[in-house]
PDB file of C-alpha atoms and ligand atoms in Angstrom:
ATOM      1  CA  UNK A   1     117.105 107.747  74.954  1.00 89.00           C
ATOM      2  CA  UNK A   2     118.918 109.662  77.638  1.00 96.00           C
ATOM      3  CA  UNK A   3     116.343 112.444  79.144  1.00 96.00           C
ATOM      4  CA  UNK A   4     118.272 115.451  80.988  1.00 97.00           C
ATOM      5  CA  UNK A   5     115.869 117.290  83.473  1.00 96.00           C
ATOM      6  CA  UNK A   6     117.227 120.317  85.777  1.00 95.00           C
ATOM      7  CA  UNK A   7     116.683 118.342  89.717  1.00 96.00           C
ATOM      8  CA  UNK A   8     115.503 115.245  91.005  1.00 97.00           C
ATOM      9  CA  UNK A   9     112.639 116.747  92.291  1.00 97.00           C
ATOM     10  CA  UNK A  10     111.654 117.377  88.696  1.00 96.00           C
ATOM     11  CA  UNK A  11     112.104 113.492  87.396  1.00 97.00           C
ATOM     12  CA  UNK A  12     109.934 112.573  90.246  1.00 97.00           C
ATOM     13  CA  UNK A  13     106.949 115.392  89.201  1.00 96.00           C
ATOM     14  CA  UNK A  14     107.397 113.622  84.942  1.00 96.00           C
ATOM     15  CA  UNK A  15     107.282 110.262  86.731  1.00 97.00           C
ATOM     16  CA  UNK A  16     104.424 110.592  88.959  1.00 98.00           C
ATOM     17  CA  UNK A  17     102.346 112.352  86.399  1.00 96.00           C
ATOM     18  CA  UNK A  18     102.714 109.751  84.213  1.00 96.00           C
ATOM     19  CA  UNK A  19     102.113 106.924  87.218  1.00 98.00           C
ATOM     20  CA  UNK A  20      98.459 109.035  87.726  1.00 97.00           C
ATOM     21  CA  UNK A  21      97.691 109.137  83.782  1.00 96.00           C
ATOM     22  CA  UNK A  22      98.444 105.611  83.594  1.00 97.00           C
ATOM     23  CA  UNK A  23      95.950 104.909  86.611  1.00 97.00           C
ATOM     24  CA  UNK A  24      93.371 106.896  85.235  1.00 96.00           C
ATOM     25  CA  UNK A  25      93.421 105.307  81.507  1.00 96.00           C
ATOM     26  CA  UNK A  26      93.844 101.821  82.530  1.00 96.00           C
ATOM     27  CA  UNK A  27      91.368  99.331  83.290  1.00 96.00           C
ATOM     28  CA  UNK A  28      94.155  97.107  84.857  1.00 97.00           C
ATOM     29  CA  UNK A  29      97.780  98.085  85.633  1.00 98.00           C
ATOM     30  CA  UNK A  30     100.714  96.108  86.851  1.00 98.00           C
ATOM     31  CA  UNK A  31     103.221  98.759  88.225  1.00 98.00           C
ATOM     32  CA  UNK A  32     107.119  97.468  88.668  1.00 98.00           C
ATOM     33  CA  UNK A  33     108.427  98.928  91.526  1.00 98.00           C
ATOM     34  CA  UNK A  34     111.942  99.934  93.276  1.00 98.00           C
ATOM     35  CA  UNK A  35     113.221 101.272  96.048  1.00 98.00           C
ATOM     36  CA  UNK A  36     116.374 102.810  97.152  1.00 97.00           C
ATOM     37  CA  UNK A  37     117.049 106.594  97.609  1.00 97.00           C
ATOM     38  CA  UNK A  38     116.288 107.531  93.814  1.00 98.00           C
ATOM     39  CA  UNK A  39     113.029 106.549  94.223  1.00 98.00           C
ATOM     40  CA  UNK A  40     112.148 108.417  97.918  1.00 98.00           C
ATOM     41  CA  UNK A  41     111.631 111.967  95.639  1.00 98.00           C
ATOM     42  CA  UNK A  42     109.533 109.720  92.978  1.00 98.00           C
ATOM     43  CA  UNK A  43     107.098 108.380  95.638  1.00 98.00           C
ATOM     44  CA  UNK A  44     106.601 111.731  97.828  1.00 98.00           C
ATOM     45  CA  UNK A  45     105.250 113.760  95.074  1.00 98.00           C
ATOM     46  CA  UNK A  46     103.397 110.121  93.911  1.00 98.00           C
ATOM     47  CA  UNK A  47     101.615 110.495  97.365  1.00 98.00           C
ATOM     48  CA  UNK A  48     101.050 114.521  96.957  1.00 98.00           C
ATOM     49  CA  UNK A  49      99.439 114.510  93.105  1.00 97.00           C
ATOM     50  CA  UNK A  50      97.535 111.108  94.581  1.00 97.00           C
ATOM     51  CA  UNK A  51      96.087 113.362  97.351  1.00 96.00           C
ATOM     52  CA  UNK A  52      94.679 116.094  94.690  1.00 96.00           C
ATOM     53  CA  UNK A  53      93.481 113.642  92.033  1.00 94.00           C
ATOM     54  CA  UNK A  54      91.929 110.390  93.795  1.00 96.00           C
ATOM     55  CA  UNK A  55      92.226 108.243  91.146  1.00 96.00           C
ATOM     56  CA  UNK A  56      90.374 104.761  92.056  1.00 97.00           C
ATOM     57  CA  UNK A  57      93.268 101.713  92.450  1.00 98.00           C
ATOM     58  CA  UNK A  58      91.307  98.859  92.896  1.00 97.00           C
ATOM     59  CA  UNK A  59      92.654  97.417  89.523  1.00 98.00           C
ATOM     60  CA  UNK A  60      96.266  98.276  90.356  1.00 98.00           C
ATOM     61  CA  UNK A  61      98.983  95.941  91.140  1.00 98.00           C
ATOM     62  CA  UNK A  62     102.178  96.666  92.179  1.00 98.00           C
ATOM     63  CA  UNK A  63     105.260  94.680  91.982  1.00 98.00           C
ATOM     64  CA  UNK A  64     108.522  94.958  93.488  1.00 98.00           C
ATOM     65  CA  UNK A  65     112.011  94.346  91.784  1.00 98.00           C
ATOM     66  CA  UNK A  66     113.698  92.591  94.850  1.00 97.00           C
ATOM     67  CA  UNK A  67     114.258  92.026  98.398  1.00 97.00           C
ATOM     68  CA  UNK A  68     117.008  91.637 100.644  1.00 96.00           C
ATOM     69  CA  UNK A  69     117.458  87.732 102.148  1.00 96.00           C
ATOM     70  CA  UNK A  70     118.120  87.207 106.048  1.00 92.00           C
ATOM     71  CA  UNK A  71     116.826  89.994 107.594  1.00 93.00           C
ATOM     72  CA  UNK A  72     114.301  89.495 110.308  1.00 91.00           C
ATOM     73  CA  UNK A  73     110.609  90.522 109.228  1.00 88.00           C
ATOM     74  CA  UNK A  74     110.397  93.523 111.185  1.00 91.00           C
ATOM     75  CA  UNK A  75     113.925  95.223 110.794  1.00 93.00           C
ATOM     76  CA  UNK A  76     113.772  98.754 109.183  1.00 94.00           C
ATOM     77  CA  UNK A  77     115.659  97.682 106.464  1.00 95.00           C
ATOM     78  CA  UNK A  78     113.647  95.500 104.163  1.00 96.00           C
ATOM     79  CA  UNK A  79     111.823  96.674 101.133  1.00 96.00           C
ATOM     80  CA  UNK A  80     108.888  95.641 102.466  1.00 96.00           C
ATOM     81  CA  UNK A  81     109.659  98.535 105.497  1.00 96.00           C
ATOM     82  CA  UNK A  82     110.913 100.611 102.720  1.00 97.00           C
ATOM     83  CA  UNK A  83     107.834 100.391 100.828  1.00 98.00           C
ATOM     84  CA  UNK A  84     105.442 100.634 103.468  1.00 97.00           C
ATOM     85  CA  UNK A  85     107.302 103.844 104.955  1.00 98.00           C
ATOM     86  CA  UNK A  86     107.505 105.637 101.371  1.00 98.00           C
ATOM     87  CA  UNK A  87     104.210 104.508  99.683  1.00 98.00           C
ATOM     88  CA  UNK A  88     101.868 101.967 100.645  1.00 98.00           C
ATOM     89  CA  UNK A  89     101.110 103.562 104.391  1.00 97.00           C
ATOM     90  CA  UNK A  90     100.175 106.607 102.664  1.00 97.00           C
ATOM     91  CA  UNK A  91      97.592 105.043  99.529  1.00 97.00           C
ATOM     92  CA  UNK A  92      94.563 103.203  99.794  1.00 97.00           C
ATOM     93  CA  UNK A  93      95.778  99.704  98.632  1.00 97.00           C
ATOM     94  CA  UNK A  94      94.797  96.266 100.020  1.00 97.00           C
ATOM     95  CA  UNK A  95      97.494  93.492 100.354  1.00 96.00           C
ATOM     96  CA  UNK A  96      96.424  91.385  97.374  1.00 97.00           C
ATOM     97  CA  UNK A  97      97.206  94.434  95.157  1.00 98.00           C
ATOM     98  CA  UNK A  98     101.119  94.636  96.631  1.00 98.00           C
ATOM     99  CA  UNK A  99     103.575  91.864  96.262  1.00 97.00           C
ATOM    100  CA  UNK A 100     106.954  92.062  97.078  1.00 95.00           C
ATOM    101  CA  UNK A 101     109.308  88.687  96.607  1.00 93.00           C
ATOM    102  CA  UNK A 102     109.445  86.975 100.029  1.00 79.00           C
ATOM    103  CA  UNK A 103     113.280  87.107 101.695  1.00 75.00           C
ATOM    104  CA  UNK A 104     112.616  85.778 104.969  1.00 74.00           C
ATOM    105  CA  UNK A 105     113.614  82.578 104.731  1.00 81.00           C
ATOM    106  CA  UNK A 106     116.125  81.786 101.682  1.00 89.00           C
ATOM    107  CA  UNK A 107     113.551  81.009  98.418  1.00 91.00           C
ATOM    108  CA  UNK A 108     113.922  78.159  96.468  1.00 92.00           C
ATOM    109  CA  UNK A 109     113.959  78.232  92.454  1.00 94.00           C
ATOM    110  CA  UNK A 110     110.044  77.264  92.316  1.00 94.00           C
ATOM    111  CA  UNK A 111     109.195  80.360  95.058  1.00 94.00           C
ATOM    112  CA  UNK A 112     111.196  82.421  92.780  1.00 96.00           C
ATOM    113  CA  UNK A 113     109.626  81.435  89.766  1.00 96.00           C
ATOM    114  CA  UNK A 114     105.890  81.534  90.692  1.00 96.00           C
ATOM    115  CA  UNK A 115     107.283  85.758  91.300  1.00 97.00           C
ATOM    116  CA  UNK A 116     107.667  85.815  87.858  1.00 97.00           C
ATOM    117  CA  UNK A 117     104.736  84.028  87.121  1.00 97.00           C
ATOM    118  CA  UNK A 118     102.150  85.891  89.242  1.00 98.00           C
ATOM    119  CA  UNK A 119     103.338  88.998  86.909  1.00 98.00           C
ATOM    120  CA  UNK A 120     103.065  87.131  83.800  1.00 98.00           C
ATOM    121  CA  UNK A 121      99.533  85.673  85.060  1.00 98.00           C
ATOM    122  CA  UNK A 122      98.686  89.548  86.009  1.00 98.00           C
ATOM    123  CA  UNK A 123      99.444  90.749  82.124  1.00 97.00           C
ATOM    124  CA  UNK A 124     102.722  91.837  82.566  1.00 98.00           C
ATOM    125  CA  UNK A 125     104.527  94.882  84.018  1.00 98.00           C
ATOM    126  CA  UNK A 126     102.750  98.395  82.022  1.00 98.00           C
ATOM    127  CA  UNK A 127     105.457 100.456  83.629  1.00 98.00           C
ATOM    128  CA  UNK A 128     109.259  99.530  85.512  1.00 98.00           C
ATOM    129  CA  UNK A 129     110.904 102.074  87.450  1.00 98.00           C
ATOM    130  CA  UNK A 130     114.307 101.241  88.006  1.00 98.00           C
ATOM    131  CA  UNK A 131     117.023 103.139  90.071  1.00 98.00           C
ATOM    132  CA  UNK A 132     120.890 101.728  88.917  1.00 98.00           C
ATOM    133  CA  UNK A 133     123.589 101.103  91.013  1.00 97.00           C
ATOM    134  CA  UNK A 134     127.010 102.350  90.408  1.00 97.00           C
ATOM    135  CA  UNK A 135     128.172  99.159  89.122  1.00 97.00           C
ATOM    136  CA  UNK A 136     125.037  99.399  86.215  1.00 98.00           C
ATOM    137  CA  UNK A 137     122.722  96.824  88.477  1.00 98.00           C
ATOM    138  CA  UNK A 138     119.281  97.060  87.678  1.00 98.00           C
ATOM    139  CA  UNK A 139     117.245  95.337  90.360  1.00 98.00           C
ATOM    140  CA  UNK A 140     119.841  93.243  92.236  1.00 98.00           C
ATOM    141  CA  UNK A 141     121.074  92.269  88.903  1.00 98.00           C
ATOM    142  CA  UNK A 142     124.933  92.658  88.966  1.00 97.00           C
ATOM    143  CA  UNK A 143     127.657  92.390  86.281  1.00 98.00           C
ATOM    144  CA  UNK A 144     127.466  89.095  85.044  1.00 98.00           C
ATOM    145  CA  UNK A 145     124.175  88.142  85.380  1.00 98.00           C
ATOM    146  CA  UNK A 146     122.489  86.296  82.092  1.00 98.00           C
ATOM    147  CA  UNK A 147     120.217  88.189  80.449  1.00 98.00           C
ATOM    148  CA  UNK A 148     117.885  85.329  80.424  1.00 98.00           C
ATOM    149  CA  UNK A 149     117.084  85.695  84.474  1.00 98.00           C
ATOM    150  CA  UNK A 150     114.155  85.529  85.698  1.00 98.00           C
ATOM    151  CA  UNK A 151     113.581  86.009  89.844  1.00 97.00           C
ATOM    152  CA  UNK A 152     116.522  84.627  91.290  1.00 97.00           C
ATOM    153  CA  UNK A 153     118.510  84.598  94.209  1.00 96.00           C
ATOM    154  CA  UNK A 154     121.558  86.598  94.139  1.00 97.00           C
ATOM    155  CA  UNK A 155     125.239  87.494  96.054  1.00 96.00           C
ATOM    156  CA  UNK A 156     125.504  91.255  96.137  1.00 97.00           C
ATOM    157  CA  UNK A 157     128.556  92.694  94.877  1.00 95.00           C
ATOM    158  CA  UNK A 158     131.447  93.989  97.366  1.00 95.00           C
ATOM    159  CA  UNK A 159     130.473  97.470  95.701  1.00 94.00           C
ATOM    160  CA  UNK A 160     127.243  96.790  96.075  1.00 95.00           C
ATOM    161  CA  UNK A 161     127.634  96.013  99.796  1.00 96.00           C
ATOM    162  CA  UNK A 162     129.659  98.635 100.434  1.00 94.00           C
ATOM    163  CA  UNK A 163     127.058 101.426  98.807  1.00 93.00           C
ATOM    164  CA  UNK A 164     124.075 100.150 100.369  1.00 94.00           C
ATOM    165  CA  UNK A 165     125.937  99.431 103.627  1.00 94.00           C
ATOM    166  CA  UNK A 166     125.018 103.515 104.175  1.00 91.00           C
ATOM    167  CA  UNK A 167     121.483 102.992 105.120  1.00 92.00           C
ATOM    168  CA  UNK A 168     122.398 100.534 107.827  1.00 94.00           C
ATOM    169  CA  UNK A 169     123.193 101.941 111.618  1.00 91.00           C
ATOM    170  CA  UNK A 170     125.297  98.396 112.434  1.00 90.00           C
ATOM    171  CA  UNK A 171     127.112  97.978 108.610  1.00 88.00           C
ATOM    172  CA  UNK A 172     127.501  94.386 109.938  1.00 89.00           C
ATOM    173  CA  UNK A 173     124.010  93.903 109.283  1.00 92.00           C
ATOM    174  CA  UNK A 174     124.098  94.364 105.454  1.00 95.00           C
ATOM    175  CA  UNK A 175     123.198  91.532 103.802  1.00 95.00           C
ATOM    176  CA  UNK A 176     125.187  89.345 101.411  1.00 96.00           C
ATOM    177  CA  UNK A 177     122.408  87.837  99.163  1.00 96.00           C
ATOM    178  CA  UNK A 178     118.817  88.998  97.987  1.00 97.00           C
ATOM    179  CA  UNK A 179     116.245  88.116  96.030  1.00 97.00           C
ATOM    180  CA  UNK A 180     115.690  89.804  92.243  1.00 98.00           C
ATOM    181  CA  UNK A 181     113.415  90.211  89.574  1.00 98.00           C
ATOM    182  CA  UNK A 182     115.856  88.577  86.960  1.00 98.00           C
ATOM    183  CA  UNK A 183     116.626  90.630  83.548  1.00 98.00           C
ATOM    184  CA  UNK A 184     113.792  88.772  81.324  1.00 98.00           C
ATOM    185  CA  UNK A 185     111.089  89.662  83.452  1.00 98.00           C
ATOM    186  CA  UNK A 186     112.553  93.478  83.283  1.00 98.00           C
ATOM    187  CA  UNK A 187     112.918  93.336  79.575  1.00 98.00           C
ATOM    188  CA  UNK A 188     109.476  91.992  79.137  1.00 98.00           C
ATOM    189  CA  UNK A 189     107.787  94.880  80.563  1.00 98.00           C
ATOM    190  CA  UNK A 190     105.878  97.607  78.599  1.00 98.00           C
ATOM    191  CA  UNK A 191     107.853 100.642  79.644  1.00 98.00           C
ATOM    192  CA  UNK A 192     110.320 101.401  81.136  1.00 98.00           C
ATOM    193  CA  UNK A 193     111.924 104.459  82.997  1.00 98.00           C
ATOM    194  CA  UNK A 194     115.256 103.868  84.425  1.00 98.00           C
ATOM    195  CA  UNK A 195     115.833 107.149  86.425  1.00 98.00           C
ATOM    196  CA  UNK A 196     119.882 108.320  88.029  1.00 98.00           C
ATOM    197  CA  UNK A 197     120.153 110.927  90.232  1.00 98.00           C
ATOM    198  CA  UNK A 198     123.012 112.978  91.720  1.00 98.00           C
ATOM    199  CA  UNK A 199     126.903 113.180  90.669  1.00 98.00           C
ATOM    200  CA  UNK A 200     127.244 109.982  92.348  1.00 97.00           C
ATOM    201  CA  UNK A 201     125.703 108.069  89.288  1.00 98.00           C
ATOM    202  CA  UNK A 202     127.306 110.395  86.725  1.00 98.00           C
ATOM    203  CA  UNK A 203     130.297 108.000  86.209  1.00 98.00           C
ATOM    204  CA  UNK A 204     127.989 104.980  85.624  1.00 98.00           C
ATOM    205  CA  UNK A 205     125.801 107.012  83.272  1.00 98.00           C
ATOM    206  CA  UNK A 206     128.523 107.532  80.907  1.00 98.00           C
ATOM    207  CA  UNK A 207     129.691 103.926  80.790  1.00 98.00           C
ATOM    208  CA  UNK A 208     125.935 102.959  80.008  1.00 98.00           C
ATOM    209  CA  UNK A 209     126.072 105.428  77.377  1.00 98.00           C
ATOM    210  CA  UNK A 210     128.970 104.419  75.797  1.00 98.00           C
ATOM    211  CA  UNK A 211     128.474 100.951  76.028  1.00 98.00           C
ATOM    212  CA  UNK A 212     127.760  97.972  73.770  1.00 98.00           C
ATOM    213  CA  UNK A 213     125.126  95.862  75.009  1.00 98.00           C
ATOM    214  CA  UNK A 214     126.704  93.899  77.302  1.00 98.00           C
ATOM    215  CA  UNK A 215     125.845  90.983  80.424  1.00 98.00           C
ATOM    216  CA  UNK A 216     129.047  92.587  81.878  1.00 98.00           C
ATOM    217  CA  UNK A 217     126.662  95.768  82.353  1.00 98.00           C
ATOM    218  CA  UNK A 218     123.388  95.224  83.191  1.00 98.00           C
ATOM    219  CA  UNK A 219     121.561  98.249  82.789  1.00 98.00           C
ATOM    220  CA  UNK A 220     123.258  97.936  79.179  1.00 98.00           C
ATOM    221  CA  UNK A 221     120.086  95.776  77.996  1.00 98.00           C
ATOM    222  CA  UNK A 222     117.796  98.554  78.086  1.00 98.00           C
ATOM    223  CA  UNK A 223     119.442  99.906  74.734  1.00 98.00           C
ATOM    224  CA  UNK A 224     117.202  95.932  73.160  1.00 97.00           C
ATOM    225  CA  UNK A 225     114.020  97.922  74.837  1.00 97.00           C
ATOM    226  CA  UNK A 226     112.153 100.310  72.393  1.00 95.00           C
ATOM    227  CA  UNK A 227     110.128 102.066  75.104  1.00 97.00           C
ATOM    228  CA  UNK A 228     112.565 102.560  78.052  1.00 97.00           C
ATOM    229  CA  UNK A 229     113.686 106.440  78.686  1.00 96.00           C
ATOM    230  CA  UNK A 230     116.708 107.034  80.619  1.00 97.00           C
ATOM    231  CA  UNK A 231     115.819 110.244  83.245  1.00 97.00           C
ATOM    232  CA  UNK A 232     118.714 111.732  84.599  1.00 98.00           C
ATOM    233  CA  UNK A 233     119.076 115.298  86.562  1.00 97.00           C
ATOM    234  CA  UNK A 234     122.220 117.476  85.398  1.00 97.00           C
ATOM    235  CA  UNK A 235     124.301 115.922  88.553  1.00 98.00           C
ATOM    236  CA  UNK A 236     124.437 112.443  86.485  1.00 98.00           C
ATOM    237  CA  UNK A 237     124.336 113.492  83.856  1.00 98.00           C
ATOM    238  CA  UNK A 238     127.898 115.199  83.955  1.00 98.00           C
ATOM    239  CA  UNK A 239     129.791 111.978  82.001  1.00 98.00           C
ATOM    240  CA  UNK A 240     127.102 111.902  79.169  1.00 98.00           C
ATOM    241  CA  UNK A 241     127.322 113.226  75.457  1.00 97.00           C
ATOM    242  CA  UNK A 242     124.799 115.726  75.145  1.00 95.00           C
ATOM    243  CA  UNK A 243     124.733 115.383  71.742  1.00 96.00           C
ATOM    244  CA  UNK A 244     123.088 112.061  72.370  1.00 94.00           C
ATOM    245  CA  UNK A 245     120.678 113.690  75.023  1.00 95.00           C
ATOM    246  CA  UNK A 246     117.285 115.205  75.034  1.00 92.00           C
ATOM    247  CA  UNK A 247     116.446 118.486  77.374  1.00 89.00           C
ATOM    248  CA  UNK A 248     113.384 116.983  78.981  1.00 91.00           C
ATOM    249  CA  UNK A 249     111.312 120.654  79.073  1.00 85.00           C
ATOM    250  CA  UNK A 250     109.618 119.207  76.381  1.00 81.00           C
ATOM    251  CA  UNK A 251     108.601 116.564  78.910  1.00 83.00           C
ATOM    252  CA  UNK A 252     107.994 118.747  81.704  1.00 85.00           C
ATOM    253  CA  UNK A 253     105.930 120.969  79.265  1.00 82.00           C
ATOM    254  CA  UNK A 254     103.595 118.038  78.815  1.00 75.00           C
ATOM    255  CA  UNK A 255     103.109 117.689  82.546  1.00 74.00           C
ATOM    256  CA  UNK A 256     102.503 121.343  83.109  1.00 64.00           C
ATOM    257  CA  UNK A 257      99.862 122.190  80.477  1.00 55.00           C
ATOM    258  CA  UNK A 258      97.923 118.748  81.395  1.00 47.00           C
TER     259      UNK A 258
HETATM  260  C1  F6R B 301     116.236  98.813  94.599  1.00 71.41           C
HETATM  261  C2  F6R B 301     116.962  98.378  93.395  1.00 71.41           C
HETATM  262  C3  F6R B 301     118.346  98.862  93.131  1.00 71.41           C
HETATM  263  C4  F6R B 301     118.465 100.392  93.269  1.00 71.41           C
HETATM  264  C5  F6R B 301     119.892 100.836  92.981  1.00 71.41           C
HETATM  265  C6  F6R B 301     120.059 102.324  93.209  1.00 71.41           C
HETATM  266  O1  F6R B 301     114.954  98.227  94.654  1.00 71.41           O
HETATM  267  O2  F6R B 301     116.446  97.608  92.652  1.00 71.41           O
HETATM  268  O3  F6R B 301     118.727  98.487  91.829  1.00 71.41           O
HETATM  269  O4  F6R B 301     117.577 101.006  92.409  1.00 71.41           O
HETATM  270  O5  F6R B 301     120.792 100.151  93.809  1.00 71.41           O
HETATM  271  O6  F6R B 301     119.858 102.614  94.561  1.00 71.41           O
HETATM  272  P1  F6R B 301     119.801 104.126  95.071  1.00 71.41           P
HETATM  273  O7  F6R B 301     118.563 104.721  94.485  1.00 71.41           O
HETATM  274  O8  F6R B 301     119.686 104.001  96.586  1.00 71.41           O
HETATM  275  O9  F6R B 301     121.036 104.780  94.604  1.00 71.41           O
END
């Protein structure tokens, strides 16, 4: 179901109250992580509501959907930076609680695998947050890729290459393969929130809307998921049917009354 709040800003206050509830009634959680600029909003207020709560984390883990292959450890660019910039630096976490798939050196199938299976031995993902690209990747999954995935290495897309080319000074330093939490591992988690943001992932939102489910379209395998919501803000969600939409005050009503 497609969620329509008014701003990003209020996506990321939903998500991150529902991040602390699910800390705070858990006696273990596996979190799914993602990065990207969708997420930046998600994490800041994560770190503020964090701050005036405390919840304990010791039985948290936290998982990360992919990472790019090639660059060197300590260049900017990485999820691992990413994360550590936006999140970890700021919570009390311990590196056995945060695990990120290694892109350093190029990962073989059985590296890739044991990803998937450290989640699996860990109970599974409770909750994925997932960003989309504007060709409907989830993860680094692009068009094509079998449902049946699990962590895998991947080409990136000429679109996708060319979007995420923006958050690199020297463009010739964008990547051309990374490492991904495949599309059965996704599916397999709990819930789900797959969140779009601004009128650059309006066009994208429609097409997922419309669409059958379909390997052509990743994102499109959500619709198999009974517990994923779809959070958009009214920039993306420009393309979609609002007859087929929810207002998410009702959502934000929860939050505010809690
Ligand atoms: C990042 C990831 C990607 C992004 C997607 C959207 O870990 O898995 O699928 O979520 O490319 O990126 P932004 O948020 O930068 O538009």
């Amino acid at each position: 179901m497609f969620y329509v709040f008014p701003t990003d800003g209020d996506i990321a206050r939903f998500v991150s109250a529902q991040i602390i509830q699910l800390i705070s009634s858990h006696e273990r959680l596996v979190l799914g992580l993602a990065t990207g600029s969708t997420m930046k909003p998600v994490y800041g207020q994560l770190i503020k509501d964090f701050e005036r709560e405390r919840p304990s984390l010791q039985h948290v883990h936290c998982f990360n959907l992919d990472e790019y292959i090639g660059l060197p450890a300590e260049h900017p660019q990485t999820y691992a930076a990413y994360m550590q910039q936006y999140l970890y630096s700021h919570m009390p976490f311990v590196p056995e609680q945060l695990h990120l798939p290694c892109g350093k050196d190029w990962p073989d199938e059985q590296q890739c695998l044991d990803f998937s299976r450290q989640i699996q031995k860990l109970g599974g993902i409770d909750l994925q947050l997932l960003g989309i690209g504007t060709n409907g990747h989830i993860g680094f999954n692009e068009p094509g890729t079998s449902f049946e995935q699990r962590t895998h290495v991947v080409a990136l897309s000429e679109q996708t290459r060319r979007d995420n080319s923006r958050f690199f000074t020297n463009k010739d330093e964008m990547p051309t393969h990374a490492v991904t939490l495949g599309l059965k591992d996704i599916i397999e988690s709990r819930q789900i929130f797959l969140l779009a943001t601004g009128e650059q992932k309006a066009q994208i939102m429609g097409e997922l809307q419309r669409s059958v489910i379909t390997e052509d379209l990743p994102a499109s395998i959500l619709k198999k998921h009974p517990h994923t919501a779809i959070l958009v803000d009214e920039a993306a969600a420009q393309e979609l049917d609002p007859a087929q939409c929810k207002d998410a005050s009702v959502l934000l009503e929860k939050i505010e009354v809690s």
